[in-house]
Amino acid sequence: MKHKGIIPYLVGVLCTAVYISLIFNNNVWLDEAFSASIIRCGFREMISRTFADTLPPFYNISAWIFTHTAGFSTVKLKLFSVIPMALLMLISAYFIPKAATLRTSCLYMIFMTAMPHFLEHGVEIRMYSWAVLFSAATAVFALCRIKNLPHSEIWLVVSTVLGAYTHQYALIAEAFIWLMLLVYSIQHRELKRWSICAAVCVICYIPCAVLTVFQMRAATAYFSASPATLESMMSSARYPFVTNVTALSALLMTFMILIFVYAFTKKEYLSVYFISVYILVTLLSFWIMKVTDSTFFSSRYLLPALGIMWLGAAISLDRLLSENRYVCFVTVPLLTAVFIVIYTQQYRAEYTDMSKFEEFITSTGEGDGYVIFEDIPEIEICLGYYAPWLKVCSVDDIGSVKGKKYLFVNKDMHTDDIEKIKSRNFDLKYVENLSFDRYTFRAYELTGKDR
């Protein structure tokens, strides 16, 4: 085929279009509202809140620059999260055919679109899509380095450093790639070459490392995660294959296991190692939690390692298809089914009807305030993004609000809650149930005269 080299770029455009189709909405959840509120601040406040956070600074600073150039909105913030996935498609289309094959490139882009969690976090107003880009690019450029492609080491260093400045778990996943390159360099008597590149990465990372040390204490107090048990570790092991359809998830996990076994029997050790990075990062995380008796881990932190794992799967599956073309009669239906399920779920999540909520927010004014009953301040933080003019109050000081007064409830009201409101001479006038993203709550207007 004369122009077959264009095929990966066409696949990349289609995959990027899938991501873009999910950004045209105004739905955000707790973590997105938290990040977006930081990004909306002035530069000094943004920097101050970023340094007080528990994560490296790349995402907040780059998103701040982007939104202060292109304009601030939920859609543009989601678009900013799609940009790294588009860049990963471009890197895959250009570099992977040079270091592996054209089909490996296409398979990898399909994996990075169709597999669980990527569509969700690829449009999320958080740093995860950028972490996936840099860690996956590190693996791609490591493959290019092994194939001795020109300039691969420069891109390897750049992607590694940017990943380290994006998320700690991107750095951990990248460290395993560099460990593999260390072994390769020793075997091929290129240790000096590896050492120079590694030294550049370390030197560039020093400012972020210093910041991370100061953030450690805050991180210890901030995180509340599942304890390091065998059950939670097995849950993390299943995480890459969770489609919320049990049979399909089991088939996808079996598919990956068979690919791994095939790569091992064919001595495709690079593919085996890339797939193993996910398990290595998981085991390291749980070992650290056991040793330190801490809980800081969430399965979504494994996304950077997931980007590397599916690259290994693409390399192995490409060889398997070359040896047995009939494998496609299993692969195509499985990937199609997974994509349909994942995309449908994500589409419904992104395009939750929030028209009533938006109408209600539009009807409120600067002098209005509210009391909220909820277990943890999820809706309150989101309201800080949607309606920063609304004043959140306790029951005791709601009377100081000059405008309309509201009560929001996302759980069953207890009798003592109602009595506490009524003791301030307020009556409850039901407004309606309001919804956005994954949250639904009841809204009441507080009427009557307070003491």
Short mmCIF file of C-alpha atoms in Angstrom, two decimals:
data_model
loop_
_atom_site.label_atom_id
_atom_site.label_comp_id
_atom_site.label_asym_id
_atom_site.label_seq_id
_atom_site.Cartn_x
_atom_site.Cartn_y
_atom_site.Cartn_z
CA MET A 1 0.00 0.00 0.00
CA LYS A 2 1.65 3.17 -1.26
CA HIS A 3 0.43 5.58 1.43
CA LYS A 4 0.10 3.18 4.36
CA GLY A 5 2.31 5.46 6.49
CA ILE A 6 -0.64 7.82 6.87
CA ILE A 7 -2.79 5.15 8.55
CA PRO A 8 -1.46 5.74 12.12
CA TYR A 9 -2.18 9.47 11.79
CA LEU A 10 -5.75 8.74 10.66
CA VAL A 11 -6.21 6.39 13.63
CA GLY A 12 -4.77 9.07 15.90
CA VAL A 13 -7.22 11.68 14.58
CA LEU A 14 -10.17 9.32 15.11
CA CYS A 15 -9.07 8.47 18.63
CA THR A 16 -8.60 12.15 19.48
CA ALA A 17 -12.08 12.89 18.11
CA VAL A 18 -13.51 10.33 20.53
CA TYR A 19 -11.98 12.24 23.44
CA ILE A 20 -13.14 15.61 22.12
CA SER A 21 -16.72 14.32 21.79
CA LEU A 22 -16.89 14.09 25.60
CA ILE A 23 -15.84 17.63 26.60
CA PHE A 24 -18.89 19.74 25.69
CA ASN A 25 -20.54 19.88 29.10
CA ASN A 26 -20.35 21.75 32.38
CA ASN A 27 -20.25 18.77 34.75
CA VAL A 28 -17.46 18.61 37.33
CA TRP A 29 -16.94 16.57 40.46
CA LEU A 30 -15.08 17.28 43.70
CA ASP A 31 -11.47 16.92 42.53
CA GLU A 32 -12.15 18.78 39.29
CA ALA A 33 -13.78 21.67 41.16
CA PHE A 34 -10.78 21.79 43.49
CA SER A 35 -8.29 21.99 40.60
CA ALA A 36 -10.40 24.41 38.56
CA SER A 37 -10.78 26.75 41.53
CA ILE A 38 -6.99 26.91 41.89
CA ILE A 39 -6.51 27.52 38.18
CA ARG A 40 -9.07 30.35 38.19
CA CYS A 41 -7.12 32.30 40.83
CA GLY A 42 -4.69 35.09 40.12
CA PHE A 43 -1.11 34.01 39.51
CA ARG A 44 0.21 34.60 43.05
CA GLU A 45 -2.70 32.84 44.73
CA MET A 46 -2.49 29.99 42.21
CA ILE A 47 1.21 29.50 42.98
CA SER A 48 0.60 29.69 46.73
CA ARG A 49 -2.22 27.12 46.64
CA THR A 50 -0.24 24.90 44.25
CA PHE A 51 2.77 24.81 46.56
CA ALA A 52 0.47 24.08 49.50
CA ASP A 53 -1.06 21.14 47.60
CA THR A 54 0.27 17.59 47.65
CA LEU A 55 1.13 17.28 43.94
CA PRO A 56 3.87 18.65 41.66
CA PRO A 57 3.21 22.04 40.01
CA PHE A 58 3.20 21.32 36.26
CA TYR A 59 -0.54 20.89 35.77
CA ASN A 60 -1.77 23.93 37.68
CA ILE A 61 0.80 26.27 36.16
CA SER A 62 0.34 25.06 32.57
CA ALA A 63 -3.48 25.02 32.89
CA TRP A 64 -3.36 28.54 34.34
CA ILE A 65 -1.34 29.74 31.34
CA PHE A 66 -3.70 27.95 28.94
CA THR A 67 -6.93 29.33 30.43
CA HIS A 68 -5.54 32.84 30.79
CA THR A 69 -4.68 32.70 27.09
CA ALA A 70 -7.65 30.82 25.64
CA GLY A 71 -10.23 31.81 28.25
CA PHE A 72 -11.61 30.08 31.34
CA SER A 73 -14.51 27.63 31.08
CA THR A 74 -15.27 24.03 31.92
CA VAL A 75 -15.10 23.03 28.26
CA LYS A 76 -11.68 24.64 27.80
CA LEU A 77 -10.36 22.99 30.94
CA LYS A 78 -11.55 19.62 29.64
CA LEU A 79 -9.98 20.41 26.28
CA PHE A 80 -6.71 21.09 28.07
CA SER A 81 -6.90 17.55 29.45
CA VAL A 82 -7.47 16.13 25.96
CA ILE A 83 -4.37 17.86 24.55
CA PRO A 84 -1.93 15.34 26.12
CA MET A 85 -3.94 12.43 24.74
CA ALA A 86 -3.78 14.03 21.28
CA LEU A 87 -0.03 14.51 21.71
CA LEU A 88 0.34 10.86 22.73
CA MET A 89 -1.49 9.85 19.54
CA LEU A 90 0.93 11.99 17.53
CA ILE A 91 3.98 10.53 19.28
CA SER A 92 2.61 7.03 18.71
CA ALA A 93 1.90 7.67 15.04
CA TYR A 94 5.33 9.14 14.36
CA PHE A 95 7.79 7.25 16.59
CA ILE A 96 6.34 3.77 17.17
CA PRO A 97 6.39 2.77 13.46
CA LYS A 98 10.10 3.69 13.44
CA ALA A 99 10.89 1.72 16.60
CA ALA A 100 8.42 -1.15 16.12
CA THR A 101 5.74 -1.47 13.44
CA LEU A 102 2.88 0.49 11.97
CA ARG A 103 0.39 -1.99 13.38
CA THR A 104 1.86 -1.71 16.89
CA SER A 105 1.31 2.05 16.62
CA CYS A 106 -2.33 1.63 15.65
CA LEU A 107 -3.01 -1.01 18.28
CA TYR A 108 -1.50 1.18 20.99
CA MET A 109 -3.65 4.18 20.07
CA ILE A 110 -6.74 1.99 20.06
CA PHE A 111 -5.82 0.62 23.49
CA MET A 112 -5.31 4.15 24.83
CA THR A 113 -8.81 5.05 23.71
CA ALA A 114 -10.87 1.90 24.17
CA MET A 115 -9.49 0.52 27.42
CA PRO A 116 -11.05 1.31 30.82
CA HIS A 117 -10.29 4.61 32.62
CA PHE A 118 -8.56 6.48 29.80
CA LEU A 119 -11.68 8.23 28.48
CA GLU A 120 -12.69 9.11 32.02
CA HIS A 121 -9.39 10.66 33.04
CA GLY A 122 -8.56 11.88 29.54
CA VAL A 123 -11.25 14.57 29.80
CA GLU A 124 -11.10 15.08 33.56
CA ILE A 125 -9.97 18.48 34.86
CA ARG A 126 -6.99 16.93 36.62
CA MET A 127 -3.36 16.13 35.86
CA TYR A 128 -3.80 12.42 35.08
CA SER A 129 -3.92 12.65 31.28
CA TRP A 130 -0.68 14.66 31.34
CA ALA A 131 0.90 12.07 33.64
CA VAL A 132 -0.16 9.33 31.21
CA LEU A 133 1.35 11.27 28.30
CA PHE A 134 4.77 11.76 29.89
CA SER A 135 5.13 8.28 31.37
CA ALA A 136 3.94 6.58 28.16
CA ALA A 137 6.20 8.85 26.09
CA THR A 138 9.11 7.85 28.34
CA ALA A 139 8.45 4.21 27.45
CA VAL A 140 8.10 5.03 23.73
CA PHE A 141 11.37 6.99 23.69
CA ALA A 142 13.09 4.25 25.69
CA LEU A 143 12.05 1.89 22.89
CA CYS A 144 13.46 4.40 20.38
CA ARG A 145 16.67 4.61 22.42
CA ILE A 146 17.09 0.83 22.27
CA LYS A 147 16.58 1.00 18.49
CA ASN A 148 19.19 3.82 18.37
CA LEU A 149 16.86 6.29 16.69
CA PRO A 150 18.32 9.82 16.46
CA HIS A 151 17.46 12.38 19.18
CA SER A 152 15.58 9.75 21.22
CA GLU A 153 17.60 10.49 24.35
CA ILE A 154 16.64 14.18 24.30
CA TRP A 155 12.95 13.33 24.12
CA LEU A 156 13.45 10.64 26.75
CA VAL A 157 14.91 13.15 29.21
CA VAL A 158 12.25 15.80 28.46
CA SER A 159 9.32 13.41 28.93
CA THR A 160 10.84 11.98 32.12
CA VAL A 161 11.37 15.39 33.74
CA LEU A 162 7.94 16.71 32.76
CA GLY A 163 6.33 13.51 34.09
CA ALA A 164 8.15 13.98 37.40
CA TYR A 165 6.80 17.54 37.60
CA THR A 166 3.26 16.28 36.91
CA HIS A 167 2.63 13.41 39.35
CA GLN A 168 4.69 11.35 41.76
CA TYR A 169 3.34 8.15 40.24
CA ALA A 170 4.43 9.22 36.78
CA LEU A 171 7.93 9.52 38.23
CA ILE A 172 7.71 6.06 39.81
CA ALA A 173 6.57 4.46 36.54
CA GLU A 174 9.33 6.29 34.68
CA ALA A 175 11.90 5.12 37.21
CA PHE A 176 11.14 1.51 36.27
CA ILE A 177 11.72 2.39 32.61
CA TRP A 178 15.09 3.91 33.51
CA LEU A 179 15.94 0.81 35.54
CA MET A 180 15.31 -1.29 32.43
CA LEU A 181 17.52 1.05 30.39
CA LEU A 182 20.24 0.75 33.04
CA VAL A 183 20.32 -3.03 32.62
CA TYR A 184 20.34 -2.62 28.84
CA SER A 185 23.18 -0.07 29.02
CA ILE A 186 25.30 -2.32 31.22
CA GLN A 187 24.77 -5.24 28.85
CA HIS A 188 25.75 -3.12 25.83
CA ARG A 189 28.58 -1.24 27.59
CA GLU A 190 26.80 2.10 27.35
CA LEU A 191 26.66 2.92 31.04
CA LYS A 192 28.30 6.34 30.59
CA ARG A 193 25.65 7.31 28.05
CA TRP A 194 22.88 6.26 30.44
CA SER A 195 24.53 8.01 33.39
CA ILE A 196 24.74 11.37 31.62
CA CYS A 197 21.05 11.30 30.69
CA ALA A 198 20.03 10.13 34.16
CA ALA A 199 22.13 12.88 35.78
CA VAL A 200 20.39 15.53 33.67
CA CYS A 201 17.01 14.19 34.83
CA VAL A 202 18.08 14.24 38.48
CA ILE A 203 19.46 17.78 38.29
CA CYS A 204 16.33 19.08 36.57
CA TYR A 205 14.13 17.38 39.17
CA ILE A 206 15.88 18.85 42.23
CA PRO A 207 13.57 21.92 42.59
CA CYS A 208 10.49 19.69 42.46
CA ALA A 209 12.10 17.25 44.91
CA VAL A 210 12.66 20.06 47.39
CA LEU A 211 9.02 21.13 47.03
CA THR A 212 7.86 17.53 47.49
CA VAL A 213 9.77 17.24 50.78
CA PHE A 214 7.88 20.25 52.14
CA GLN A 215 4.58 18.78 50.92
CA MET A 216 5.12 15.40 52.58
CA ARG A 217 3.70 16.38 55.95
CA ALA A 218 0.59 17.83 54.35
CA ALA A 219 0.21 14.72 52.20
CA THR A 220 0.31 12.45 55.26
CA ALA A 221 -2.52 14.37 56.84
CA TYR A 222 -4.48 14.90 53.64
CA PHE A 223 -4.89 11.45 52.18
CA SER A 224 -7.53 9.06 53.39
CA ALA A 225 -7.33 5.82 51.45
CA SER A 226 -7.98 2.12 51.81
CA PRO A 227 -5.52 0.26 54.04
CA ALA A 228 -2.83 -1.93 52.50
CA THR A 229 -4.69 -5.23 52.61
CA LEU A 230 -4.60 -8.20 50.27
CA GLU A 231 -8.15 -7.37 49.20
CA SER A 232 -7.28 -3.78 48.23
CA MET A 233 -4.15 -4.97 46.42
CA MET A 234 -6.18 -7.46 44.38
CA SER A 235 -8.63 -4.67 43.62
CA SER A 236 -5.75 -2.62 42.22
CA ALA A 237 -4.59 -5.61 40.17
CA ARG A 238 -8.07 -5.80 38.59
CA TYR A 239 -8.27 -2.05 38.07
CA PRO A 240 -7.01 -1.93 34.43
CA PHE A 241 -9.79 -4.26 33.30
CA VAL A 242 -12.82 -2.91 35.17
CA THR A 243 -15.61 -2.19 32.68
CA ASN A 244 -18.48 -2.48 35.21
CA VAL A 245 -19.65 -5.49 33.19
CA THR A 246 -18.25 -8.46 35.08
CA ALA A 247 -18.08 -10.97 32.22
CA LEU A 248 -16.45 -8.44 29.90
CA SER A 249 -13.93 -7.43 32.57
CA ALA A 250 -13.02 -11.08 33.10
CA LEU A 251 -12.54 -11.59 29.36
CA LEU A 252 -10.34 -8.50 29.12
CA MET A 253 -8.18 -9.65 32.04
CA THR A 254 -7.87 -13.11 30.47
CA PHE A 255 -6.92 -11.47 27.17
CA MET A 256 -4.09 -9.55 28.86
CA ILE A 257 -2.85 -12.64 30.73
CA LEU A 258 -2.69 -14.61 27.48
CA ILE A 259 -0.81 -11.79 25.76
CA PHE A 260 1.65 -11.69 28.65
CA VAL A 261 2.19 -15.48 28.57
CA TYR A 262 2.63 -15.40 24.80
CA ALA A 263 5.24 -12.60 25.06
CA PHE A 264 7.10 -14.54 27.72
CA THR A 265 7.16 -17.77 25.72
CA LYS A 266 8.40 -15.88 22.63
CA LYS A 267 11.06 -14.13 24.73
CA GLU A 268 9.60 -10.71 23.95
CA TYR A 269 11.13 -9.49 27.18
CA LEU A 270 10.65 -5.78 26.46
CA SER A 271 6.93 -6.37 26.06
CA VAL A 272 6.90 -8.53 29.19
CA TYR A 273 8.64 -5.80 31.17
CA PHE A 274 6.36 -3.01 29.96
CA ILE A 275 3.32 -5.06 30.99
CA SER A 276 4.97 -5.88 34.33
CA VAL A 277 5.58 -2.20 35.20
CA TYR A 278 1.96 -1.92 36.33
CA ILE A 279 2.32 -4.80 38.79
CA LEU A 280 5.74 -3.55 39.95
CA VAL A 281 4.35 -0.09 40.75
CA THR A 282 1.39 -1.65 42.56
CA LEU A 283 3.56 -3.96 44.66
CA LEU A 284 5.95 -1.11 45.51
CA SER A 285 3.07 1.08 46.65
CA PHE A 286 1.59 -1.53 48.95
CA TRP A 287 5.02 -2.46 50.32
CA ILE A 288 5.70 1.19 51.22
CA MET A 289 2.30 1.48 52.91
CA LYS A 290 2.97 -1.67 54.92
CA VAL A 291 6.43 -0.52 55.97
CA THR A 292 5.37 3.03 56.86
CA ASP A 293 1.94 2.04 58.23
CA SER A 294 0.31 4.73 56.09
CA THR A 295 -2.54 4.98 53.56
CA PHE A 296 -1.79 7.28 50.65
CA PHE A 297 -2.68 5.18 47.63
CA SER A 298 -5.54 5.29 45.14
CA SER A 299 -5.86 3.04 42.09
CA ARG A 300 -6.13 6.03 39.74
CA TYR A 301 -2.50 6.82 40.59
CA LEU A 302 -1.63 3.76 38.51
CA LEU A 303 -2.77 5.39 35.27
CA PRO A 304 0.80 6.38 34.25
CA ALA A 305 1.85 2.74 34.59
CA LEU A 306 -1.26 1.70 32.64
CA GLY A 307 -0.07 3.71 29.65
CA ILE A 308 3.16 1.70 29.69
CA MET A 309 1.38 -1.61 30.22
CA TRP A 310 -0.77 -1.24 27.11
CA LEU A 311 2.30 -0.37 25.04
CA GLY A 312 3.75 -3.74 26.00
CA ALA A 313 0.45 -5.39 25.10
CA ALA A 314 0.43 -3.69 21.69
CA ILE A 315 3.95 -4.91 20.90
CA SER A 316 3.11 -8.48 21.87
CA LEU A 317 -0.29 -8.54 20.14
CA ASP A 318 1.29 -7.25 16.94
CA ARG A 319 3.64 -10.23 16.82
CA LEU A 320 0.83 -12.63 17.68
CA LEU A 321 -1.30 -11.28 14.82
CA SER A 322 1.66 -11.68 12.48
CA GLU A 323 1.94 -15.34 13.40
CA ASN A 324 -1.78 -16.10 13.48
CA ARG A 325 -4.12 -13.75 11.66
CA TYR A 326 -7.16 -15.56 13.02
CA VAL A 327 -6.48 -14.00 16.42
CA CYS A 328 -8.15 -10.87 15.02
CA PHE A 329 -11.50 -12.71 15.16
CA VAL A 330 -11.17 -12.65 18.93
CA THR A 331 -9.37 -9.33 19.33
CA VAL A 332 -11.67 -7.13 17.24
CA PRO A 333 -14.98 -8.20 18.88
CA LEU A 334 -13.45 -7.92 22.36
CA LEU A 335 -11.97 -4.45 21.83
CA THR A 336 -15.16 -3.28 20.14
CA ALA A 337 -17.30 -4.50 23.02
CA VAL A 338 -15.04 -2.88 25.61
CA PHE A 339 -15.02 0.41 23.72
CA ILE A 340 -18.81 0.50 23.33
CA VAL A 341 -19.34 -0.17 27.04
CA ILE A 342 -16.70 2.30 28.21
CA TYR A 343 -17.72 5.07 25.83
CA THR A 344 -21.42 4.68 26.61
CA GLN A 345 -20.77 4.88 30.35
CA GLN A 346 -18.51 7.90 30.00
CA TYR A 347 -20.89 9.70 27.65
CA ARG A 348 -23.72 9.30 30.13
CA ALA A 349 -21.51 10.51 32.98
CA GLU A 350 -20.31 13.57 31.07
CA TYR A 351 -23.70 14.56 29.71
CA THR A 352 -25.72 14.26 32.92
CA ASP A 353 -28.68 16.63 32.70
CA MET A 354 -27.84 19.62 34.90
CA SER A 355 -30.20 22.16 33.31
CA LYS A 356 -32.27 22.61 36.50
CA PHE A 357 -29.10 23.09 38.53
CA GLU A 358 -27.78 25.70 36.10
CA GLU A 359 -31.12 27.53 36.12
CA PHE A 360 -31.10 27.57 39.90
CA ILE A 361 -27.51 28.85 40.09
CA THR A 362 -28.35 31.59 37.56
CA SER A 363 -31.27 32.70 39.75
CA THR A 364 -29.05 33.27 42.80
CA GLY A 365 -27.29 36.53 43.54
CA GLU A 366 -24.32 38.04 45.35
CA GLY A 367 -26.10 38.47 48.65
CA ASP A 368 -27.44 34.90 48.86
CA GLY A 369 -26.12 32.17 51.14
CA TYR A 370 -26.75 28.59 52.12
CA VAL A 371 -26.42 25.92 54.77
CA ILE A 372 -25.53 22.43 53.60
CA PHE A 373 -25.95 19.07 55.28
CA GLU A 374 -23.53 16.50 53.79
CA ASP A 375 -21.13 13.90 55.12
CA ILE A 376 -18.04 15.37 53.43
CA PRO A 377 -17.87 18.80 51.69
CA GLU A 378 -18.21 17.56 48.11
CA ILE A 379 -21.14 19.67 46.96
CA GLU A 380 -19.86 22.66 48.93
CA ILE A 381 -16.51 22.57 47.10
CA CYS A 382 -18.25 22.17 43.74
CA LEU A 383 -20.54 25.11 44.53
CA GLY A 384 -17.40 27.14 45.15
CA TYR A 385 -16.64 26.54 41.47
CA TYR A 386 -20.13 26.94 40.02
CA ALA A 387 -21.29 29.83 42.20
CA PRO A 388 -18.40 31.45 44.08
CA TRP A 389 -20.67 34.36 45.00
CA LEU A 390 -22.81 32.16 47.26
CA LYS A 391 -21.85 32.35 50.94
CA VAL A 392 -21.71 29.08 52.82
CA CYS A 393 -22.88 29.42 56.43
CA SER A 394 -23.56 27.35 59.49
CA VAL A 395 -27.06 27.11 60.93
CA ASP A 396 -26.03 29.59 63.61
CA ASP A 397 -24.96 32.39 61.25
CA ILE A 398 -27.32 31.92 58.29
CA GLY A 399 -29.34 34.81 59.66
CA SER A 400 -26.51 37.19 58.73
CA VAL A 401 -27.15 36.55 55.02
CA LYS A 402 -28.92 39.58 53.52
CA GLY A 403 -30.26 37.90 50.40
CA LYS A 404 -32.06 34.61 49.91
CA LYS A 405 -31.19 31.78 52.27
CA TYR A 406 -31.06 28.16 51.18
CA LEU A 407 -30.65 24.72 52.70
CA PHE A 408 -29.03 21.96 50.63
CA VAL A 409 -29.34 18.34 51.68
CA ASN A 410 -27.64 15.35 50.02
CA LYS A 411 -28.67 12.89 52.70
CA ASP A 412 -31.76 12.15 54.74
CA MET A 413 -32.50 15.01 57.10
CA HIS A 414 -32.59 14.08 60.74
CA THR A 415 -35.22 15.45 63.10
CA ASP A 416 -32.64 17.41 65.04
CA ASP A 417 -31.47 19.09 61.81
CA ILE A 418 -35.01 20.26 61.08
CA GLU A 419 -35.53 21.38 64.66
CA LYS A 420 -32.28 23.34 64.61
CA ILE A 421 -33.43 25.20 61.51
CA LYS A 422 -36.89 25.82 62.94
CA SER A 423 -35.42 27.03 66.21
CA ARG A 424 -34.08 30.00 64.24
CA ASN A 425 -37.69 30.75 63.18
CA PHE A 426 -37.12 29.54 59.60
CA ASP A 427 -39.59 27.56 57.55
CA LEU A 428 -38.46 25.20 54.81
CA LYS A 429 -39.84 25.83 51.34
CA TYR A 430 -38.94 22.99 48.99
CA VAL A 431 -37.41 24.19 45.71
CA GLU A 432 -36.53 20.99 43.81
CA ASN A 433 -34.01 18.19 43.46
CA LEU A 434 -30.90 19.42 41.68
CA SER A 435 -28.22 17.37 39.90
CA PHE A 436 -24.79 17.82 38.36
CA ASP A 437 -22.13 15.24 37.52
CA ARG A 438 -22.45 12.46 40.12
CA TYR A 439 -24.28 14.52 42.75
CA THR A 440 -27.98 14.95 43.52
CA PHE A 441 -29.29 17.04 46.38
CA ARG A 442 -32.50 18.65 47.61
CA ALA A 443 -32.75 22.42 47.71
CA TYR A 444 -34.94 24.32 50.17
CA GLU A 445 -35.41 28.05 50.56
CA LEU A 446 -35.42 29.23 54.16
CA THR A 447 -38.32 31.61 54.71
CA GLY A 448 -39.56 33.44 57.74
CA LYS A 449 -37.95 35.86 60.14
CA ASP A 450 -34.90 34.92 62.13
CA ARG A 451 -34.46 36.06 65.70
#
